[in-house]
PDB file of C-alpha atoms and ligand atoms in Angstrom:
ATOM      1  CA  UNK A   1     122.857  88.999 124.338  1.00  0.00           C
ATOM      2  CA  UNK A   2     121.934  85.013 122.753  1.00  0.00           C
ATOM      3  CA  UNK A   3     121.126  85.878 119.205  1.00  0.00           C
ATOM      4  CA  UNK A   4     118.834  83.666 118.147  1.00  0.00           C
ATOM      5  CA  UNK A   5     118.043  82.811 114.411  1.00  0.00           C
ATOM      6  CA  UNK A   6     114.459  81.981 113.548  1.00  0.00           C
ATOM      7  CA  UNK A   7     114.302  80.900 109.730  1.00  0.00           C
ATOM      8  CA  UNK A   8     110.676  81.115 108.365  1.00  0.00           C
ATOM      9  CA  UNK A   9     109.083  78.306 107.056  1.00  0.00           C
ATOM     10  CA  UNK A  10     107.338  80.537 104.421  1.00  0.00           C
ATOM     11  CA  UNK A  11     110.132  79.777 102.085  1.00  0.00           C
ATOM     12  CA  UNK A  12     109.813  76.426 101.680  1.00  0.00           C
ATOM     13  CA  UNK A  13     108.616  73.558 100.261  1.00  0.00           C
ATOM     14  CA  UNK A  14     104.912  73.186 102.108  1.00  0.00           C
ATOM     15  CA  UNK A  15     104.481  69.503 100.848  1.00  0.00           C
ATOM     16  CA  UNK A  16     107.799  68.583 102.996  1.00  0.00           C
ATOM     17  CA  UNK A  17     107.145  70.883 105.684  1.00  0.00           C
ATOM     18  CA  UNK A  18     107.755  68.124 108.460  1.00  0.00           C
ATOM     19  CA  UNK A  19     110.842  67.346 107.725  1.00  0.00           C
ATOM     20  CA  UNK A  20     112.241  70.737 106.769  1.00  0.00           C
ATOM     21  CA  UNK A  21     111.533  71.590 110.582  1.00  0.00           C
ATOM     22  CA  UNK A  22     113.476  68.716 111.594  1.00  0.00           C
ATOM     23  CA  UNK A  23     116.596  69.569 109.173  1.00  0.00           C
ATOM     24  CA  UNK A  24     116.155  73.335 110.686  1.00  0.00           C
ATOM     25  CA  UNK A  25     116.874  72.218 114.063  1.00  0.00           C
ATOM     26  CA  UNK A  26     119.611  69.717 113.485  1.00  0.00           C
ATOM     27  CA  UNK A  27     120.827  72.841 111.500  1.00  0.00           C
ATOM     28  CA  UNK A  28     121.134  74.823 114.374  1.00  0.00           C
ATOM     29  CA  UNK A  29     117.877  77.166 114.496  1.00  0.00           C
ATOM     30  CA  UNK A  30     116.608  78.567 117.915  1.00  0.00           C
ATOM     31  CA  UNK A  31     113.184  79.185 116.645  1.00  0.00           C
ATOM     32  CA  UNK A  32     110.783  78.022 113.668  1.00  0.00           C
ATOM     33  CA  UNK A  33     109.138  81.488 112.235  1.00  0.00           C
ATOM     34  CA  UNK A  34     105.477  80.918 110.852  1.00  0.00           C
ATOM     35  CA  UNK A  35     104.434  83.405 108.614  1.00  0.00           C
ATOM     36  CA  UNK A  36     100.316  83.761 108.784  1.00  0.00           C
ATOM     37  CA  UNK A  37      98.799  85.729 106.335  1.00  0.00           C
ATOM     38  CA  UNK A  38      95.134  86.003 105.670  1.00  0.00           C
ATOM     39  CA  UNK A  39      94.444  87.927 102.523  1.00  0.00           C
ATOM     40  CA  UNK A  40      93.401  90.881 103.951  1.00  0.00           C
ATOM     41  CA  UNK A  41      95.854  92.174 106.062  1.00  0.00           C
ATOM     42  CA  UNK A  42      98.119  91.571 103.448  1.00  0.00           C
ATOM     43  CA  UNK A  43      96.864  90.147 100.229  1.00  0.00           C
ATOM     44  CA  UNK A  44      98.478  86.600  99.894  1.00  0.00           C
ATOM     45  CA  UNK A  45      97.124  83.951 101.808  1.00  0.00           C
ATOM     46  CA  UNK A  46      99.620  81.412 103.474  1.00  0.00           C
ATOM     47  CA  UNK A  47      98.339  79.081 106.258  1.00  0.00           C
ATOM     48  CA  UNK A  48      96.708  79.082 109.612  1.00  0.00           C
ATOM     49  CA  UNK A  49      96.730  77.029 112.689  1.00  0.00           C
ATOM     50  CA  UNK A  50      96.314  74.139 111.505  1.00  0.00           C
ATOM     51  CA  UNK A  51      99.718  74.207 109.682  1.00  0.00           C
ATOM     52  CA  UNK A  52     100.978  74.603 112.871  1.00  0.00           C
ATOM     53  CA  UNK A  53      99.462  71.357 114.621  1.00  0.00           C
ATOM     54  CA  UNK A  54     100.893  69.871 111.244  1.00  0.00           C
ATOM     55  CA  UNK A  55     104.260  71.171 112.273  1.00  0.00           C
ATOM     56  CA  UNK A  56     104.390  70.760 116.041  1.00  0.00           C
ATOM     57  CA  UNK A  57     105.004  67.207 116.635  1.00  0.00           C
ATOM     58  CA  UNK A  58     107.842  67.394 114.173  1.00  0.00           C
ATOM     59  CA  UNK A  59     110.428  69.585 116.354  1.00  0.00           C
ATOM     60  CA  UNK A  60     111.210  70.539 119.499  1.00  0.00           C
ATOM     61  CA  UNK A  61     111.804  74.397 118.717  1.00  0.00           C
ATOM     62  CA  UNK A  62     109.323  77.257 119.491  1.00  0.00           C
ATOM     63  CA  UNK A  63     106.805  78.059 116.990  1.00  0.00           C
ATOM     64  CA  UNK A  64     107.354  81.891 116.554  1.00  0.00           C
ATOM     65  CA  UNK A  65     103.555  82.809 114.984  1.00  0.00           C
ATOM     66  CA  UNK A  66     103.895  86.043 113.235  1.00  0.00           C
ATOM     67  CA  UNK A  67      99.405  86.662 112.509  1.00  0.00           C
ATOM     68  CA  UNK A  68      99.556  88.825 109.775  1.00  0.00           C
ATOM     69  CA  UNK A  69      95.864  89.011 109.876  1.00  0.00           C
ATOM     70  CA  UNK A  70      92.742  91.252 110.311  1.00  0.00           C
ATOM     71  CA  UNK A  71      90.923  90.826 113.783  1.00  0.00           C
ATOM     72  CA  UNK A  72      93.724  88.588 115.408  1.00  0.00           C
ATOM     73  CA  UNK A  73      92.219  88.072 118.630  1.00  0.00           C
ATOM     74  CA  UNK A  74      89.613  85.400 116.830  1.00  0.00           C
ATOM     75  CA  UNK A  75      92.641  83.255 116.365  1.00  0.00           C
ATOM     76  CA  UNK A  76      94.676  83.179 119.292  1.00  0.00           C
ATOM     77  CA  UNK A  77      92.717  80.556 120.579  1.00  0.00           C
ATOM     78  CA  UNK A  78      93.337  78.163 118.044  1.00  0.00           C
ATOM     79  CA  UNK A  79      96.849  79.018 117.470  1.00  0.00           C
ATOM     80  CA  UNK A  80      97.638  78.727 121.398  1.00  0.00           C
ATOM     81  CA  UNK A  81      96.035  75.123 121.280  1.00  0.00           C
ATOM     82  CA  UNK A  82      97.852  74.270 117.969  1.00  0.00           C
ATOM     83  CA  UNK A  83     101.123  74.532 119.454  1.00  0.00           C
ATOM     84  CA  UNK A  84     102.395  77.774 119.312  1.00  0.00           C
ATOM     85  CA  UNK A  85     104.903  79.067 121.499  1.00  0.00           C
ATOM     86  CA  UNK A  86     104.978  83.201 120.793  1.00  0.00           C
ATOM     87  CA  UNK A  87     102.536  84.748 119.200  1.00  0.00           C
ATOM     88  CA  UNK A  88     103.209  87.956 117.312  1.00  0.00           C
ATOM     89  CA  UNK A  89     100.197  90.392 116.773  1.00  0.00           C
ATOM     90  CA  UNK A  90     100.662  93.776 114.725  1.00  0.00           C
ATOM     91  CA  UNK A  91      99.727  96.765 116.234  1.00  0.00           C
ATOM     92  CA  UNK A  92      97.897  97.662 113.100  1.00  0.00           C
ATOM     93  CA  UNK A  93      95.795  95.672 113.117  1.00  0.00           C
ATOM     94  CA  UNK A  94      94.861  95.466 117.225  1.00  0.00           C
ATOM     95  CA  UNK A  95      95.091  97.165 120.760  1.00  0.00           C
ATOM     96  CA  UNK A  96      97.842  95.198 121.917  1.00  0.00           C
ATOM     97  CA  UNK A  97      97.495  95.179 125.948  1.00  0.00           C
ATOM     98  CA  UNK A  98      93.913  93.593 125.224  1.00  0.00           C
ATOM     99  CA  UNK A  99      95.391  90.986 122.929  1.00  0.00           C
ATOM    100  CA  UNK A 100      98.269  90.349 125.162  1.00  0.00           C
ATOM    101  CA  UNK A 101      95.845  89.775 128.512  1.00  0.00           C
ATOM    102  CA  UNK A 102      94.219  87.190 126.127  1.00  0.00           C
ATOM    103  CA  UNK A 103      97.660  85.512 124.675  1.00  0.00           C
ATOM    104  CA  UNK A 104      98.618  85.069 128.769  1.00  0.00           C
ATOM    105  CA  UNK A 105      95.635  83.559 128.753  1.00  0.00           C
ATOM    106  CA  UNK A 106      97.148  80.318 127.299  1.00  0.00           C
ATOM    107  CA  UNK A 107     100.355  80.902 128.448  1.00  0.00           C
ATOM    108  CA  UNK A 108     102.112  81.593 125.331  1.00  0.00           C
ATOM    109  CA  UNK A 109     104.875  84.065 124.506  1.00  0.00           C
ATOM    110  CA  UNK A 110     103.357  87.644 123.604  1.00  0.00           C
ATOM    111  CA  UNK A 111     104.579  89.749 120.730  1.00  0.00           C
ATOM    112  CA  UNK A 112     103.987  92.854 118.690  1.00  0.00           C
ATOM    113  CA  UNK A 113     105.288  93.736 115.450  1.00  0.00           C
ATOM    114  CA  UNK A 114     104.905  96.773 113.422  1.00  0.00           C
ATOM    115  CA  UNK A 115     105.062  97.406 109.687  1.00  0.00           C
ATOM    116  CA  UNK A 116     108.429  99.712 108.278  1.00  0.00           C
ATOM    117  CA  UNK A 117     106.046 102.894 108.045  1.00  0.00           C
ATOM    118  CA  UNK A 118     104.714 102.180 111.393  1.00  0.00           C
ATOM    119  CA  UNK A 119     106.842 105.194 113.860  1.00  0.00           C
ATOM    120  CA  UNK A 120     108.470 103.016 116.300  1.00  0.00           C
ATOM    121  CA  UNK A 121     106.892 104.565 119.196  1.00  0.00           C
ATOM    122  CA  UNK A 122     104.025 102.900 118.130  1.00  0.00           C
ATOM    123  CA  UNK A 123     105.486  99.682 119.863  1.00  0.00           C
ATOM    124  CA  UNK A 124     106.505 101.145 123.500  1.00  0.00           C
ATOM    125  CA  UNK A 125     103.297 100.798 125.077  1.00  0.00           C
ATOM    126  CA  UNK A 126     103.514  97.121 124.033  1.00  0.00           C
ATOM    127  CA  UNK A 127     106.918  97.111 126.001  1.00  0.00           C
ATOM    128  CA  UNK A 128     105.393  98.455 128.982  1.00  0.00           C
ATOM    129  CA  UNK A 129     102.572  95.909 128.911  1.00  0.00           C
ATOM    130  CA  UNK A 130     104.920  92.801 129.475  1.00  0.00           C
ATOM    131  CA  UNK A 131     105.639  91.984 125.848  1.00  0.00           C
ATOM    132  CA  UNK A 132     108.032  88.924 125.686  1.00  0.00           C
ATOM    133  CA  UNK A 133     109.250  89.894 122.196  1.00  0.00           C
ATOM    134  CA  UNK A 134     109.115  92.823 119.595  1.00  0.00           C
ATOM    135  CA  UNK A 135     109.377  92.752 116.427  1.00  0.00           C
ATOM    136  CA  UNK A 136     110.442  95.362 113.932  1.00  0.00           C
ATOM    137  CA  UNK A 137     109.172  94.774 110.172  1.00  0.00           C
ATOM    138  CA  UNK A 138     112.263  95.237 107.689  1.00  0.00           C
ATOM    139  CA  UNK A 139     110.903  94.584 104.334  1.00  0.00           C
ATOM    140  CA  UNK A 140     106.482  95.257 103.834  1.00  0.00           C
ATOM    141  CA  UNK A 141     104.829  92.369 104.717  1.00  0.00           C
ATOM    142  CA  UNK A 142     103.275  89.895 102.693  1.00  0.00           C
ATOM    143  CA  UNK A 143     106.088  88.522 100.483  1.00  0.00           C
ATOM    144  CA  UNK A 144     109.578  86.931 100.860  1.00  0.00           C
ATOM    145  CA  UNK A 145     112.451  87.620  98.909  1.00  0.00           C
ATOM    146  CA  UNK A 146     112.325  91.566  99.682  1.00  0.00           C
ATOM    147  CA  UNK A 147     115.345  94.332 100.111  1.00  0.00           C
ATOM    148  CA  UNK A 148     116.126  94.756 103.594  1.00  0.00           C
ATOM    149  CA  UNK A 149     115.105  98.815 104.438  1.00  0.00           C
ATOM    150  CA  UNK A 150     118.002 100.105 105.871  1.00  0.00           C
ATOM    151  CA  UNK A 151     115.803 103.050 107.930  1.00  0.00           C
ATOM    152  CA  UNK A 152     114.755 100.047 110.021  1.00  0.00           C
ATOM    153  CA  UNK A 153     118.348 100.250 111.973  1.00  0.00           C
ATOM    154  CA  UNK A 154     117.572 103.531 113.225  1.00  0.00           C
ATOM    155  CA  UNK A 155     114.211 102.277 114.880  1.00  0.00           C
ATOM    156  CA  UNK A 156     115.876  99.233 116.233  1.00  0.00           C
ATOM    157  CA  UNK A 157     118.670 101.605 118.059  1.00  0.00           C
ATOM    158  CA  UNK A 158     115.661 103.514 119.337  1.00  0.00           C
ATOM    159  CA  UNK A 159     113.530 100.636 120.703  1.00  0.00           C
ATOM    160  CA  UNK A 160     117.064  98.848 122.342  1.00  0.00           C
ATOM    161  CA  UNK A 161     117.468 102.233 124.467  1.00  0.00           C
ATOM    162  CA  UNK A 162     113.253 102.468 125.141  1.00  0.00           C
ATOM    163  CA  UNK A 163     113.894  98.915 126.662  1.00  0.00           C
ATOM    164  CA  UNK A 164     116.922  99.884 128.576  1.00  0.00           C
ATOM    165  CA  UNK A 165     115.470 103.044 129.841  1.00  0.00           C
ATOM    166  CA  UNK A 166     112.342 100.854 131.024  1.00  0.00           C
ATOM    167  CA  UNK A 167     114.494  98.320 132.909  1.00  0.00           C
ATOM    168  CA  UNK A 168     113.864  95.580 130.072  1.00  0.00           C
ATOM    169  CA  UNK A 169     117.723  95.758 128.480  1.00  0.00           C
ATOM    170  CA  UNK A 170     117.222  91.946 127.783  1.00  0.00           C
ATOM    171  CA  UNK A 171     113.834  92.238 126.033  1.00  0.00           C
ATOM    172  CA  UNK A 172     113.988  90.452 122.987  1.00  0.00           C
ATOM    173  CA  UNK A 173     114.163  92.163 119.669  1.00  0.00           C
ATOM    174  CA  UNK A 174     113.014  90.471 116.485  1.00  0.00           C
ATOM    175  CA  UNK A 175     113.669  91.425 112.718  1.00  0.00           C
ATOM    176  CA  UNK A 176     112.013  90.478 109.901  1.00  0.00           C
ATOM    177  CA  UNK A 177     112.703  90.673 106.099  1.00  0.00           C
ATOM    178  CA  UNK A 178     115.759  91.105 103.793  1.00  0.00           C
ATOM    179  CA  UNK A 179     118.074  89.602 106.201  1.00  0.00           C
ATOM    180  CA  UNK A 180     121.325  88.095 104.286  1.00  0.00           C
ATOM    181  CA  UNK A 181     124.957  87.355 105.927  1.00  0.00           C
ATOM    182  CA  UNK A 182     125.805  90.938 104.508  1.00  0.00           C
ATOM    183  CA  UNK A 183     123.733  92.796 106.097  1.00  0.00           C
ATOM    184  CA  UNK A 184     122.933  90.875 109.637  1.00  0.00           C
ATOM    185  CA  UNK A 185     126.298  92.514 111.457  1.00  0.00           C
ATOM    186  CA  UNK A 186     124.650  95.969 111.515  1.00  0.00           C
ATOM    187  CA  UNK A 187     120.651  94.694 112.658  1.00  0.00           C
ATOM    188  CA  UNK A 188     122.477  92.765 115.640  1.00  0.00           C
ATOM    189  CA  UNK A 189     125.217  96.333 116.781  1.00  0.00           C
ATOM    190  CA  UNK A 190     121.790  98.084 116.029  1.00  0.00           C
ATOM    191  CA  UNK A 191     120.654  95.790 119.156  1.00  0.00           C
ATOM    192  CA  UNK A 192     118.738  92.863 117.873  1.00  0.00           C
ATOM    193  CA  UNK A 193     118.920  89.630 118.884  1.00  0.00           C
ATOM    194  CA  UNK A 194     116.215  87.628 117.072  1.00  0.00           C
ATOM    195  CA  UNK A 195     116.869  87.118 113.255  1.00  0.00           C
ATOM    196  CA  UNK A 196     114.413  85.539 110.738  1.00  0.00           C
ATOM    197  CA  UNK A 197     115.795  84.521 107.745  1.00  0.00           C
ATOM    198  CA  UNK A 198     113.674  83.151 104.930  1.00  0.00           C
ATOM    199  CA  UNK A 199     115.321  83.243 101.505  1.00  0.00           C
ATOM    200  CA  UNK A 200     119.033  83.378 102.849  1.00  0.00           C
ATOM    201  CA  UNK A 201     118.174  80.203 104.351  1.00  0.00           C
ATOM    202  CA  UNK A 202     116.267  78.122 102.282  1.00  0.00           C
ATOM    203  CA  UNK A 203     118.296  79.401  99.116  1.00  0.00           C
ATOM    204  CA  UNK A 204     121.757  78.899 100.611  1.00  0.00           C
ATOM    205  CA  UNK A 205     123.367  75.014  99.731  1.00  0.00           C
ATOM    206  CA  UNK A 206     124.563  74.556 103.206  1.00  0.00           C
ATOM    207  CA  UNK A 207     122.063  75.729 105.698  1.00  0.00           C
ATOM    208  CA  UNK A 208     123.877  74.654 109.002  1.00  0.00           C
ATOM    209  CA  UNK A 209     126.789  76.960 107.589  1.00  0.00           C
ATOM    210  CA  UNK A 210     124.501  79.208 106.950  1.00  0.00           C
ATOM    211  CA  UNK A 211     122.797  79.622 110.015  1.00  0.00           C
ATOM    212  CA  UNK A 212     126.043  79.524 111.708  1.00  0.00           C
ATOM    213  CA  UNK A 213     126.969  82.861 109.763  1.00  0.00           C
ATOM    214  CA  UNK A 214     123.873  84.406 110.431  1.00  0.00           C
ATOM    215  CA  UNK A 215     125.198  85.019 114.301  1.00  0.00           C
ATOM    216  CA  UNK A 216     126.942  87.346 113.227  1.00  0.00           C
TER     217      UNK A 216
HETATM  218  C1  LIG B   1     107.234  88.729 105.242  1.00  0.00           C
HETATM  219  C2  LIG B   1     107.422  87.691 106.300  1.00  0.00           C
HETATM  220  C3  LIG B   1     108.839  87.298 106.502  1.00  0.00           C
HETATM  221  C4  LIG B   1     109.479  86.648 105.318  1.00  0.00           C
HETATM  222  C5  LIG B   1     110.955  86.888 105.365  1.00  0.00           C
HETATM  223  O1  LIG B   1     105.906  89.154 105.251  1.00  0.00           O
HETATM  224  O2  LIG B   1     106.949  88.174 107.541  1.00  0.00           O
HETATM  225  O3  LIG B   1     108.987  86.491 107.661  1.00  0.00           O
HETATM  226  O4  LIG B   1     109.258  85.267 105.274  1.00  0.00           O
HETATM  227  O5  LIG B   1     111.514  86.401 104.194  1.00  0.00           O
HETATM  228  P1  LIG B   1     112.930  86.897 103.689  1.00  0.00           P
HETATM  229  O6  LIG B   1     113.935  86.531 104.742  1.00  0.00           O
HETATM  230  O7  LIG B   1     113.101  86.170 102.423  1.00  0.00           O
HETATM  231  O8  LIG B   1     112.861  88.396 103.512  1.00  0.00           O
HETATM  232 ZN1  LIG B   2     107.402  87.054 109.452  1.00  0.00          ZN
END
């Protein structure tokens, strides 16, 4: 399968945010990863849609919204008009075949996530109502800069066979948090395909290099 790397914006500098998308995608990324977070979900508070219209006119990429928010269905609206391309929703905090009708309302990518203590067969029924993406939480969410948890290769093994047994082999597979060039070989044999990488990006002095090593 196309990996894909989606680096997230969330560690970066905000003030330069326009032209840190632009560097991403002459750097090689497939996808820019938003990290939304409302303060109640999870307790810090990031940025919202409007970030994203901020964004949008700057690259050509996807915007890959991960709403790590209470209530997400009162913001798919204005995230769908901002720009965004997917939209991730967590099943913790929705019923995800209502949300999803809505997302295909604007004709935007639909996603579910779920946290690391969140069983993974939480997610199948998302499968089975046309998700375009799921993604599997590897570090709590709220913060960057977390250790990967390695329990979340187990649940990624279990959700690549769920999609194969449901005639979705190709169905993308997202992970999230604690991803370095170490440890990315086992998430992707695990059977992911979609890699966000905060830190190891925005840290690293040579990001081209290494999103190139990120592949895998
Ligand atoms: C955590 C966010 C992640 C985070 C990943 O709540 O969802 O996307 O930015 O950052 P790193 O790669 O530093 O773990
Ligand atoms: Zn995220």
């Amino acid at each position: 399968m196309e990996i894909k790397i989606a680096p997230s914006i969330l560690a970066s500098d905000f003030a330069r945010v326009g032209e840190t998308v632009k560097k991403l995608e002459e750097c090689g990324a497939d996808l820019i990863h938003c990290d939304v977070m409302d303060g109640n979900f999870v307790p810090p508070i990031t940025f919202g849609a409007q970030m994203v219209k901020t964004i949008r006119p700057h690259t050509n990429l996807p915007l890959d919204c991960h709403l790590m928010v209470l209530h997400p269905e009162t913001h798919i609206e204005d995230f769908a008009r901002a720009g965004a391309d997917n939209i991730t929703v967590h099943a913790e905090a929705c019923d995800i075949p209502a949300l999803f009708q809505k997302i295909a309302t604007y004709s935007v990518k639909k996603a579910a996530v779920i946290n690391p203590e969140t069983a993974v067969e939480k997610v199948f029924p998302a499968v089975e109502a046309g998700a375009d993406m799921i993604l599997l939480m590897s570090v709590h969410p709220g913060w960057g800069g977390q250790k990967f948890i390695p329990e979340t290769l187990k649940k990624i093994e279990l959700l690549r066979d769920f999609c194969i047994r449901c005639g979705k082999a190709e169905l993308d597979i997202e992970v999230d948090g604690g991803i370095t060039e170490e440890n990315v070989k086992d998430v992707i044999s695990a059977g992911a395909n979609v890699i966000v990488a905060g830190s190891t990006v925005f840290k690293s002095k040579d990001m081209a290099e290494t999103i190139r090593r990120l592949r895998g």
